[in-house]
PDB file of C-alpha atoms and ligand atoms in Angstrom:
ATOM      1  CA  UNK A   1      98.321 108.803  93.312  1.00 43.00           C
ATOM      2  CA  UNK A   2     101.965 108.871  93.425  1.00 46.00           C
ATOM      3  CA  UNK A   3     103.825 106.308  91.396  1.00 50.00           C
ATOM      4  CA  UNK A   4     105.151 103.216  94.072  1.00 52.00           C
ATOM      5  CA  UNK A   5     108.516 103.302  94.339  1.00 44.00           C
ATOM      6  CA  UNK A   6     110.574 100.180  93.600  1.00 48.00           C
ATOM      7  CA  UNK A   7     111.967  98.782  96.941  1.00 52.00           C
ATOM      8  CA  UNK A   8     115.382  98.338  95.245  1.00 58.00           C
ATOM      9  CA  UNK A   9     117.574 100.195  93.092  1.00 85.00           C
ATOM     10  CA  UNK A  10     119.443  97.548  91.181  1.00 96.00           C
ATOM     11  CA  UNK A  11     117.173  96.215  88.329  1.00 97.00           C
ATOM     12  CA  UNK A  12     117.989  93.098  85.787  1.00 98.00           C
ATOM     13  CA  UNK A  13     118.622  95.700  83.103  1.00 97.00           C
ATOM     14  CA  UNK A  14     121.144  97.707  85.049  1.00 97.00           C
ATOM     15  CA  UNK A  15     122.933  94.830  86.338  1.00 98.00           C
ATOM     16  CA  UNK A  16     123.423  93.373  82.807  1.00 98.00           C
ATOM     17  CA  UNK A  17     123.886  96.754  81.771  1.00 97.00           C
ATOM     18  CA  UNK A  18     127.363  97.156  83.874  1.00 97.00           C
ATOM     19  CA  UNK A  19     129.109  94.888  81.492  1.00 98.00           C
ATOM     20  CA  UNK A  20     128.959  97.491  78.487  1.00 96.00           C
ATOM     21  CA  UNK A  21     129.320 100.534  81.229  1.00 95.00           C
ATOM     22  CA  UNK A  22     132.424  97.761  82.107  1.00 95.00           C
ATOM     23  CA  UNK A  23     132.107  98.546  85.341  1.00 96.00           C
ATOM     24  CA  UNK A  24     132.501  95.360  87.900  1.00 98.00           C
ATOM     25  CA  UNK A  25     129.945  93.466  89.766  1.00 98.00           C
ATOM     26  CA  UNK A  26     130.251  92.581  93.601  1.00 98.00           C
ATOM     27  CA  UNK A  27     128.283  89.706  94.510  1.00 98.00           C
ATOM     28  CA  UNK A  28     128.135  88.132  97.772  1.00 98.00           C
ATOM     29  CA  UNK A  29     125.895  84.539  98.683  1.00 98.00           C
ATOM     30  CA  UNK A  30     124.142  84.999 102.171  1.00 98.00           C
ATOM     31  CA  UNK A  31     121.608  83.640 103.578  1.00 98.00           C
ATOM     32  CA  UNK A  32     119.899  84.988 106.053  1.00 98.00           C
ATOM     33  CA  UNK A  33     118.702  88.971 107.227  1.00 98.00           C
ATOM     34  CA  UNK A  34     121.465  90.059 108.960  1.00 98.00           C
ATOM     35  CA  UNK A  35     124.426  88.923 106.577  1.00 98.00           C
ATOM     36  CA  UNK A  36     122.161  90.035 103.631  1.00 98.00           C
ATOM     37  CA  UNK A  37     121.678  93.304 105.264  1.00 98.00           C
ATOM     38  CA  UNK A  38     125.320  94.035 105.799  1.00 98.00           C
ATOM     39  CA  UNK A  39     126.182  93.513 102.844  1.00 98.00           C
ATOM     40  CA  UNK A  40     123.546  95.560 100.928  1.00 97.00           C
ATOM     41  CA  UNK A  41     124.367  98.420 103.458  1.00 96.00           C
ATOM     42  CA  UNK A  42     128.071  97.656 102.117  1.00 97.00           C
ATOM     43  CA  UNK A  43     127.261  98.131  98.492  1.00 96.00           C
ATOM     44  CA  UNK A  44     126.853  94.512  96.657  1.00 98.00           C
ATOM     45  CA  UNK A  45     125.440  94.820  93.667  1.00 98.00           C
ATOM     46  CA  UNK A  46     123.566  91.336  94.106  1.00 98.00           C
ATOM     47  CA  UNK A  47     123.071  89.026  97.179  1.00 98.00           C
ATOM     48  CA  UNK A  48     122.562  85.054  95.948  1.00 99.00           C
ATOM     49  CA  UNK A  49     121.213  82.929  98.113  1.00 99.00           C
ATOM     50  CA  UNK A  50     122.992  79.924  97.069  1.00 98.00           C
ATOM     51  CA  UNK A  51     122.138  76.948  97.573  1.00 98.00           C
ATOM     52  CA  UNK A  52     125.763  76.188  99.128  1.00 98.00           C
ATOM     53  CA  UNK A  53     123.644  76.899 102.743  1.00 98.00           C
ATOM     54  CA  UNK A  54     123.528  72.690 102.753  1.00 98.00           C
ATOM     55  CA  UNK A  55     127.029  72.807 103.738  1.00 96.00           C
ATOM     56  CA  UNK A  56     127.414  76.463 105.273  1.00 96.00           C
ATOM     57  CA  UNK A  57     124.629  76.643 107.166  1.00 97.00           C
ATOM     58  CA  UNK A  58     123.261  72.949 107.501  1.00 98.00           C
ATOM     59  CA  UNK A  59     126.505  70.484 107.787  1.00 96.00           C
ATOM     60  CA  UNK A  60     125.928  68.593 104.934  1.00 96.00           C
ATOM     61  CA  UNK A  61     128.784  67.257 102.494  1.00 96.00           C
ATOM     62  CA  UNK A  62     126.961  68.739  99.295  1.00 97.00           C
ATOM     63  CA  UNK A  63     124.272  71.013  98.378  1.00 98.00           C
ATOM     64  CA  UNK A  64     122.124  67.953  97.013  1.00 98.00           C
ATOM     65  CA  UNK A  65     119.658  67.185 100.091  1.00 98.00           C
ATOM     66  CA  UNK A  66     118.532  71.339 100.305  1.00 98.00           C
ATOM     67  CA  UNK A  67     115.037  72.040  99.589  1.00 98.00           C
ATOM     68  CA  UNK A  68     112.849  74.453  97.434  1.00 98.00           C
ATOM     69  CA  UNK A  69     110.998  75.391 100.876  1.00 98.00           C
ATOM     70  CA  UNK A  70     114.261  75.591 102.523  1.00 98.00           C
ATOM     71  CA  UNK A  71     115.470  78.137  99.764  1.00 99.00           C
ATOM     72  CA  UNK A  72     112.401  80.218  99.903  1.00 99.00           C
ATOM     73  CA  UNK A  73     112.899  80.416 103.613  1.00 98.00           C
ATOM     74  CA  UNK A  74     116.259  82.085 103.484  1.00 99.00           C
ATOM     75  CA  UNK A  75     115.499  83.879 100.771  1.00 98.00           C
ATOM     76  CA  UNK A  76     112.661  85.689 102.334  1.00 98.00           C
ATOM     77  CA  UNK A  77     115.026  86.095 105.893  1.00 98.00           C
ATOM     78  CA  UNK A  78     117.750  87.936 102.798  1.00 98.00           C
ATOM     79  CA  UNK A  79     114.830  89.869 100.686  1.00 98.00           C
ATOM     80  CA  UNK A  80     113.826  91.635 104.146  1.00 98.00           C
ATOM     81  CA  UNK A  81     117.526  92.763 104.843  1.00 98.00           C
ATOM     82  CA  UNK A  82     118.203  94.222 101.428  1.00 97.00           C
ATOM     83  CA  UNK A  83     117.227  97.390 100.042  1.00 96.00           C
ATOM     84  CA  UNK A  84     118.800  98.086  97.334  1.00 97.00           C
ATOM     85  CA  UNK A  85     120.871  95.092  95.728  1.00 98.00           C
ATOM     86  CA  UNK A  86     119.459  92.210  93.283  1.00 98.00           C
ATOM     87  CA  UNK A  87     118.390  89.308  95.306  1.00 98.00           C
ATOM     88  CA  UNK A  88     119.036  86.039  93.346  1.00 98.00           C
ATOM     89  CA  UNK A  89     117.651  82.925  94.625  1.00 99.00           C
ATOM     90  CA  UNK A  90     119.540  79.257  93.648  1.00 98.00           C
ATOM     91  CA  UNK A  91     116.914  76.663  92.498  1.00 98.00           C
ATOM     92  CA  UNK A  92     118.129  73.280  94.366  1.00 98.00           C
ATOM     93  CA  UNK A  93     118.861  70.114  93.054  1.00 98.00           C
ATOM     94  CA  UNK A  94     115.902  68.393  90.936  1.00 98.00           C
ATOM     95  CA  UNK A  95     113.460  70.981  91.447  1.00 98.00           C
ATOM     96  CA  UNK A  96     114.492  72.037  86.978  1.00 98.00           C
ATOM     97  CA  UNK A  97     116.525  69.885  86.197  1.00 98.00           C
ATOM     98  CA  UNK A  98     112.740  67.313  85.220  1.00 98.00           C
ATOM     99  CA  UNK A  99     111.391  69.682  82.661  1.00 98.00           C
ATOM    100  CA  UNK A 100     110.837  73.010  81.599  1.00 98.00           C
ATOM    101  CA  UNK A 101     107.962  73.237  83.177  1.00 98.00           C
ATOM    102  CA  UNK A 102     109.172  71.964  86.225  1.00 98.00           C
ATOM    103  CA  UNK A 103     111.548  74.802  86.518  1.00 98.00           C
ATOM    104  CA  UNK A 104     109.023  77.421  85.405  1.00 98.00           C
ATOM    105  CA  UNK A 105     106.786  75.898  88.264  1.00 98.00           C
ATOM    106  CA  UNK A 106     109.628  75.969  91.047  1.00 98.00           C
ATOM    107  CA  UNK A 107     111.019  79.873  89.831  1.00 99.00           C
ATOM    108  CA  UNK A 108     107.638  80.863  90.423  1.00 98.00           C
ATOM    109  CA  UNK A 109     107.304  79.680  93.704  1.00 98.00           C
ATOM    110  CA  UNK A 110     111.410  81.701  94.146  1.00 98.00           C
ATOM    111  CA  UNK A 111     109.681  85.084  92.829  1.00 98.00           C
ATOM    112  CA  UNK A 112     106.031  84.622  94.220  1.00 98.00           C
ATOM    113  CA  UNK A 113     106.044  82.965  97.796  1.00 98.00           C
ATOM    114  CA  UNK A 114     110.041  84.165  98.555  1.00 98.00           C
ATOM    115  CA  UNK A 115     110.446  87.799  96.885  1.00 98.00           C
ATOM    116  CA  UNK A 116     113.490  86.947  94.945  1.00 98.00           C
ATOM    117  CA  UNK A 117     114.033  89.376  91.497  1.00 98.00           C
ATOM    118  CA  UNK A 118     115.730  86.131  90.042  1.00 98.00           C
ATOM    119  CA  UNK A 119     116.548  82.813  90.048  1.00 99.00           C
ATOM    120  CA  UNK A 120     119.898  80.835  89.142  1.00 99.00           C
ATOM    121  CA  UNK A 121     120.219  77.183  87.445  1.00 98.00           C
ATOM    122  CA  UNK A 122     123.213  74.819  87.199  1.00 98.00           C
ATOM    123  CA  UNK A 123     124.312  73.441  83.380  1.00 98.00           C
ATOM    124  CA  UNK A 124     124.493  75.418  79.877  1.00 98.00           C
ATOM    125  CA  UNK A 125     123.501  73.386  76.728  1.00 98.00           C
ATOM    126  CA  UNK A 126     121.049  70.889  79.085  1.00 97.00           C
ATOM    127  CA  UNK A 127     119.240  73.392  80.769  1.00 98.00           C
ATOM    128  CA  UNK A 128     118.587  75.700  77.708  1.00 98.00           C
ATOM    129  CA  UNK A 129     114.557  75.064  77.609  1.00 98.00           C
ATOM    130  CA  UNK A 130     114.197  75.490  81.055  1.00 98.00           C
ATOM    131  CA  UNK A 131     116.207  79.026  81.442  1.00 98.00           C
ATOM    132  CA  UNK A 132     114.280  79.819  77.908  1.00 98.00           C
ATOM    133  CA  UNK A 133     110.609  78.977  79.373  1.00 98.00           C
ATOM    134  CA  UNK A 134     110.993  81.044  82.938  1.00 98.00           C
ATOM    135  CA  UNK A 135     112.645  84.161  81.118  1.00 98.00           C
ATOM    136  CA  UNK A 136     109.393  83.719  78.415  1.00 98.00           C
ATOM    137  CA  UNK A 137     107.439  83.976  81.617  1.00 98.00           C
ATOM    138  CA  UNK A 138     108.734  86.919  82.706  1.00 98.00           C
ATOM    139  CA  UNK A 139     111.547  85.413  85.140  1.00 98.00           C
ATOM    140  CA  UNK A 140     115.382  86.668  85.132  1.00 98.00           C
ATOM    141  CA  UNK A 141     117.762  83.827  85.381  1.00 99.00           C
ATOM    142  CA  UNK A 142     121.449  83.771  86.212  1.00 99.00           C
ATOM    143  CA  UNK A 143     123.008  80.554  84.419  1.00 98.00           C
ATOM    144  CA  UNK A 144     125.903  78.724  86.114  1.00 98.00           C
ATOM    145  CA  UNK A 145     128.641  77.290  84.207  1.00 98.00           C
ATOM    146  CA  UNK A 146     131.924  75.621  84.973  1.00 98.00           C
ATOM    147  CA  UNK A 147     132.005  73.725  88.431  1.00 98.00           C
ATOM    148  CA  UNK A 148     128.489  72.796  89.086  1.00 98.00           C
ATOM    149  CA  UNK A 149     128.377  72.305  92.393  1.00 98.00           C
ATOM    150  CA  UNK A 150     124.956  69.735  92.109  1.00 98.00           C
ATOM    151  CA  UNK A 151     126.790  67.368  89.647  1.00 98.00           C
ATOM    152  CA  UNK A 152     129.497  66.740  92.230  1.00 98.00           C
ATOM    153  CA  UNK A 153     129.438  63.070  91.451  1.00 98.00           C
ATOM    154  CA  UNK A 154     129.043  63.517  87.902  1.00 97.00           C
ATOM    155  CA  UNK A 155     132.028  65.158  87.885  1.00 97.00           C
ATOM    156  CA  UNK A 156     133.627  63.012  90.063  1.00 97.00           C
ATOM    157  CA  UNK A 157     134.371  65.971  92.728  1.00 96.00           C
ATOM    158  CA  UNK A 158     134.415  69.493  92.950  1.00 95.00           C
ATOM    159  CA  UNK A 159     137.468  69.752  90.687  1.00 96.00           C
ATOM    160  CA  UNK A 160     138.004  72.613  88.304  1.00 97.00           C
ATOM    161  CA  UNK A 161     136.616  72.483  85.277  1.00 98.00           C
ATOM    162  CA  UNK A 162     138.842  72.693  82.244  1.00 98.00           C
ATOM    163  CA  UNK A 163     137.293  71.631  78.743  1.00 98.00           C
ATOM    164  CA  UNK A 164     137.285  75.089  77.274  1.00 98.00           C
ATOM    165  CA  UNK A 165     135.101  73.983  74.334  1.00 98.00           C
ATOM    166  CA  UNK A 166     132.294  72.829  75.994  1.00 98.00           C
ATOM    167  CA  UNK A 167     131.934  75.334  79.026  1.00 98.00           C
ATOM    168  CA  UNK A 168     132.172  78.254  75.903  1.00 98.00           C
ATOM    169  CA  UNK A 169     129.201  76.041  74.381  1.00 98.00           C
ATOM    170  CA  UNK A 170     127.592  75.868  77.730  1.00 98.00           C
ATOM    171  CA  UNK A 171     127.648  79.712  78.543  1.00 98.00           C
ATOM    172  CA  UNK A 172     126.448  80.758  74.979  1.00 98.00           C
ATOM    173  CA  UNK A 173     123.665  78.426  75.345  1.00 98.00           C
ATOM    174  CA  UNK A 174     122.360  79.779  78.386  1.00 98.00           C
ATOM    175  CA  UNK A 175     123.181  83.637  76.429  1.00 98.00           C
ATOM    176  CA  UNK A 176     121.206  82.409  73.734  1.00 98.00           C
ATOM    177  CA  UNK A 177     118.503  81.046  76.383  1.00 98.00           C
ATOM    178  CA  UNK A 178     118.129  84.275  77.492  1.00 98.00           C
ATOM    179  CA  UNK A 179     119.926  84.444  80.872  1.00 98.00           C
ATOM    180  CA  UNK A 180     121.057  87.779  81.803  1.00 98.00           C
ATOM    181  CA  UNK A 181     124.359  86.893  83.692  1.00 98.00           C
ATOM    182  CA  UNK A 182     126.588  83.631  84.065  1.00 98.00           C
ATOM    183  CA  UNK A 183     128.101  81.962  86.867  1.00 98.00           C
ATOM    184  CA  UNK A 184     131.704  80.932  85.920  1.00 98.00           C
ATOM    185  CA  UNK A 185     132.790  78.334  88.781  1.00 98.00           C
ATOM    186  CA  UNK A 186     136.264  76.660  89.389  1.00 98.00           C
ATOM    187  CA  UNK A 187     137.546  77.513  85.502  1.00 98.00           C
ATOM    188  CA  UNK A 188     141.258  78.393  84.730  1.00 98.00           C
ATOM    189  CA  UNK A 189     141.728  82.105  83.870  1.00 98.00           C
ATOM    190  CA  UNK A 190     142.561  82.102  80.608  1.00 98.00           C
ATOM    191  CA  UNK A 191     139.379  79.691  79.762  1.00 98.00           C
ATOM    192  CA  UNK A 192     136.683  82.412  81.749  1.00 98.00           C
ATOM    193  CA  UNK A 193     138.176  85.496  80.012  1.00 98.00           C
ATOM    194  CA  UNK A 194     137.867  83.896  76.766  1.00 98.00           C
ATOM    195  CA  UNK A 195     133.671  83.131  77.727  1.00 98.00           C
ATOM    196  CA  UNK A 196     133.942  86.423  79.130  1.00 98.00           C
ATOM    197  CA  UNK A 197     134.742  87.888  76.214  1.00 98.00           C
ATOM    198  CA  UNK A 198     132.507  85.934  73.893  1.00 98.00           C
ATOM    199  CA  UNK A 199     129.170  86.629  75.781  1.00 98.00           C
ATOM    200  CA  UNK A 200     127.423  90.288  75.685  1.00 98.00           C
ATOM    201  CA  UNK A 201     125.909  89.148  79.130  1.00 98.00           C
ATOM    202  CA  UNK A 202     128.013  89.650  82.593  1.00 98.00           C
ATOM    203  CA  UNK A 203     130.093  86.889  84.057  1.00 98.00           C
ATOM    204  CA  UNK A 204     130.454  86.521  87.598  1.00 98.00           C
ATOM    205  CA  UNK A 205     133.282  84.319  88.466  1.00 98.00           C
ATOM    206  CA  UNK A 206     134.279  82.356  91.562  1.00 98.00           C
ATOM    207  CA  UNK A 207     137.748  80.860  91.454  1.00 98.00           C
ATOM    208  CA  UNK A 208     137.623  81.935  88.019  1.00 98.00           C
ATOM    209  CA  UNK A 209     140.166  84.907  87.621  1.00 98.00           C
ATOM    210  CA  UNK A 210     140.469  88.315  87.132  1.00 98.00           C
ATOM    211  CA  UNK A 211     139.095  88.481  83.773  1.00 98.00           C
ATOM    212  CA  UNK A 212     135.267  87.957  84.429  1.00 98.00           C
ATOM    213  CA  UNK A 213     132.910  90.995  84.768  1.00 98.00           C
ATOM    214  CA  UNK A 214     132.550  90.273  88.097  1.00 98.00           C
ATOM    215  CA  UNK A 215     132.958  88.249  91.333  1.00 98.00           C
ATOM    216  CA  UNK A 216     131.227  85.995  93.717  1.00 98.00           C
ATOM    217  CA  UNK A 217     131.889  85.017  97.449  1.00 98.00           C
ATOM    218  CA  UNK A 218     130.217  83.470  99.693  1.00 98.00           C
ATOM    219  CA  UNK A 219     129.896  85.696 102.811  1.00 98.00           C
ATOM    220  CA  UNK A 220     130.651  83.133 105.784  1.00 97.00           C
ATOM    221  CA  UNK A 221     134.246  81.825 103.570  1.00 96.00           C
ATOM    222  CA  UNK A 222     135.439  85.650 103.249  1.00 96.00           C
ATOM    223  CA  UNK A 223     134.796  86.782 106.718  1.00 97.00           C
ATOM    224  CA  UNK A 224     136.534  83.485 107.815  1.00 95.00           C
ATOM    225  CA  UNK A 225     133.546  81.465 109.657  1.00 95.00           C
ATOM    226  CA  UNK A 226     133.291  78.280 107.865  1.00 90.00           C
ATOM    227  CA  UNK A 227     135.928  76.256 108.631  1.00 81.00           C
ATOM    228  CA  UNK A 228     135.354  73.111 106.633  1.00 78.00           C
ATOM    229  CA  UNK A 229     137.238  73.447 103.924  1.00 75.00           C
ATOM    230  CA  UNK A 230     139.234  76.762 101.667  1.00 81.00           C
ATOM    231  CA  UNK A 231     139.080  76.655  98.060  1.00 88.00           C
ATOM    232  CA  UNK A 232     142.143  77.793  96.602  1.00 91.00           C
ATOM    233  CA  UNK A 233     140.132  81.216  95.037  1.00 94.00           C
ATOM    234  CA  UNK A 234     138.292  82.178  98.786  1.00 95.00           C
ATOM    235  CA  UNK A 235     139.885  85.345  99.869  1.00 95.00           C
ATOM    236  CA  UNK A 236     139.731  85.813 103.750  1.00 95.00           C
ATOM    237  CA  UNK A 237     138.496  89.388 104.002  1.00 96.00           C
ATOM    238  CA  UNK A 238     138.182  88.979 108.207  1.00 96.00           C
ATOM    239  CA  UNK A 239     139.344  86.186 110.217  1.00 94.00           C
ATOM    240  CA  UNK A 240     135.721  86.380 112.432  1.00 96.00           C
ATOM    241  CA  UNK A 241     136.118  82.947 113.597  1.00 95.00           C
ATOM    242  CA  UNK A 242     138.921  83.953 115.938  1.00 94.00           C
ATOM    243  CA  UNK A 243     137.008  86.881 117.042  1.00 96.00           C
ATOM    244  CA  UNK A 244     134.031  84.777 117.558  1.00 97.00           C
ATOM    245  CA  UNK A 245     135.879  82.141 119.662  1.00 97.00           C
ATOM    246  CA  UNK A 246     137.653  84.400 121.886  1.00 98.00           C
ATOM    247  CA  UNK A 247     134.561  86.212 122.497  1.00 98.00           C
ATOM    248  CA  UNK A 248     132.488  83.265 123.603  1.00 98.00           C
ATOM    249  CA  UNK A 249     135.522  81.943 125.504  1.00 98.00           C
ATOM    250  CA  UNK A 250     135.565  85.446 127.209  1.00 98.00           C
ATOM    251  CA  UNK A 251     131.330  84.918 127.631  1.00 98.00           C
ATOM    252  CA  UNK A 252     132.156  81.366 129.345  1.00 98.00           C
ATOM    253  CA  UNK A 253     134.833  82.408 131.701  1.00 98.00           C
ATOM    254  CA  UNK A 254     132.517  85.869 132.980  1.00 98.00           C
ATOM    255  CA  UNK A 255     129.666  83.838 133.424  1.00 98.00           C
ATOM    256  CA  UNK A 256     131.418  81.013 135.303  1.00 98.00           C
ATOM    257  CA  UNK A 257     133.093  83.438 137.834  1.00 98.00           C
ATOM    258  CA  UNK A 258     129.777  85.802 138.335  1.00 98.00           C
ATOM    259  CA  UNK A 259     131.357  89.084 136.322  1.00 98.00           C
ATOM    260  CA  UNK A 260     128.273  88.946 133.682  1.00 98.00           C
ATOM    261  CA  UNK A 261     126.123  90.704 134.038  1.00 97.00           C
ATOM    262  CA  UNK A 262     127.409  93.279 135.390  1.00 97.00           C
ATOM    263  CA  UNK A 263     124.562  96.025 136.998  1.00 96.00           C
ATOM    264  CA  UNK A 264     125.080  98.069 133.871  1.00 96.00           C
ATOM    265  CA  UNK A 265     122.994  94.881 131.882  1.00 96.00           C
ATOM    266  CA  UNK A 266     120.503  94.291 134.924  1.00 96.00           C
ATOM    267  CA  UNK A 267     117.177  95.807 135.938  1.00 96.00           C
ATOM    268  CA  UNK A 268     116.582  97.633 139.052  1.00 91.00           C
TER     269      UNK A 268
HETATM  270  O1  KIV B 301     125.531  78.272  96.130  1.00 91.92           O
HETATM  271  C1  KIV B 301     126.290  79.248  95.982  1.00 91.92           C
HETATM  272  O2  KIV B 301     126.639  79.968  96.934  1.00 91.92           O
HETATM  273  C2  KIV B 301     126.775  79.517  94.638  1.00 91.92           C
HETATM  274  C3  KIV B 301     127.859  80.530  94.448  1.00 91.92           C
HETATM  275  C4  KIV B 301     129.089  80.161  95.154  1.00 91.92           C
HETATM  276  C5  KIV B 301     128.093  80.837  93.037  1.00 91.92           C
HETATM  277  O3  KIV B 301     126.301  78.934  93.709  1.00 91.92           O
END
């Protein structure tokens, strides 16, 4: 019998493993098959699929009201696009935050029901025992540090986040937890490189500098389709909203004056 071939090439221990090879990670948050494909066929190293699809891809103000079946339903439309990158699934708001074996229950249902390779938590320090009981189970986590996007009232915002002290207590806790990469969210420069340079595991940083060991963007802000609001760290790699509009205007106007479709789109 020949031995099954894993369906994708970058593994937990190679991604982790990049830090010490100190070669960067690309990481891109999508959310559905087509975006997740893309990208993979592009080269990411890991697709999220953050839980930032409340506002992206539902209109809400805040990731709170997003569900765990709503994440394992984009996750499984991302899982079948990619072939080779990690697929990382965000656990939502309250579905770890109860107990350790809350979140062990809820990363199962990420890895069993949705395909994910790993899941990724909000907090250091407070969420050590639940990263600590899904990696004893046999479940990679990515911690997130810094801005925390689901204690946006806690925080009084999404603001950056600049009590170096506690967000380098907060990353080595989640280290020490067992996480195999970090999150570094809305942080001043100086403040990431210094976590970055405490921690043996990767950090991926968003709005976080130059210094991390890698970067994270969410696809619809770079290619310019989410109009709602620019962070000061989103870099527009397209401006596809432009493109978009014009070519639904263009759609509008040909089917209004009887140009589309033409007979090359018609059926004899
Ligand atoms: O939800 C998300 O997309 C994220 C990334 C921006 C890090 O958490």
């Amino acid at each position: 019998m020949s031995a099954m071939v894993p369906p994708h090439s970058m593994t937990v221990p190679e991604f982790r493993a990049s830090k010490t090879r100190g070669s960067k990670l690309a990481v891109i948050t999508a959310y559905d098959y087509t975006s997740a494909r893309l990208s993979d066929e592009a080269g990411v190293d890991a697709v999220l699929v953050g839980d930032s699809l409340g506002m992206v891809v539902q209109g809400q103000p805040t990731s709170l009201p997003v569900t765990l079946d709503e994440m394992i339903y984009h996750t499984r439309c991302v899982v079948r696009g990619v072939r080779r990158a990690l697929v990382v699934a965000d656990m939502p708001f309250l579905t770890y935050q109860v107990s350790p074996r809350q979140a062990l229950r809820n990363a199962g249902r990420l890895i069993k029901e949705a395909g994910a390779h790993a899941v990724k938590l909000e907090g250091g320090v407070r969420m050590r025992a639940a990263v600590k009981a899904c990696v004893d189970a046999g479940i990679p986590v990515m911690g997130h540090v810094g801005l925390t996007p689901q204690a946006v009232h806690l925080l009084g915002g999404f603001k950056v986040q600049r009590n170096g002290e506690q967000l380098l207590a907060d990353a080595e806790a989640l280290e020490e937890a067992g996480a195999f990469a970090a999150v570094v969210e809305s942080v001043p420069a100086e403040i990431a490189k210094k976590i970055t340079s405490a921690l043996s595991i990767p950090t991926i940083g968003i709005g976080a500098g130059a210094g991390c060991d890698g970067q994270v963007l969410v696809f619809h802000d770079m290619m310019g389709l989410f109009p709602d609001f620019k962070p000061k760290f989103v870099k527009r790699y397209a401006n596809l909203d432009e493109t978009v509009k014009t070519a639904v205007e263009t759609y509008c106007r040909e089917v209004r004056e009887g140009t589309f479709p033409g007979a090359e789109h018609s059926y004899r």
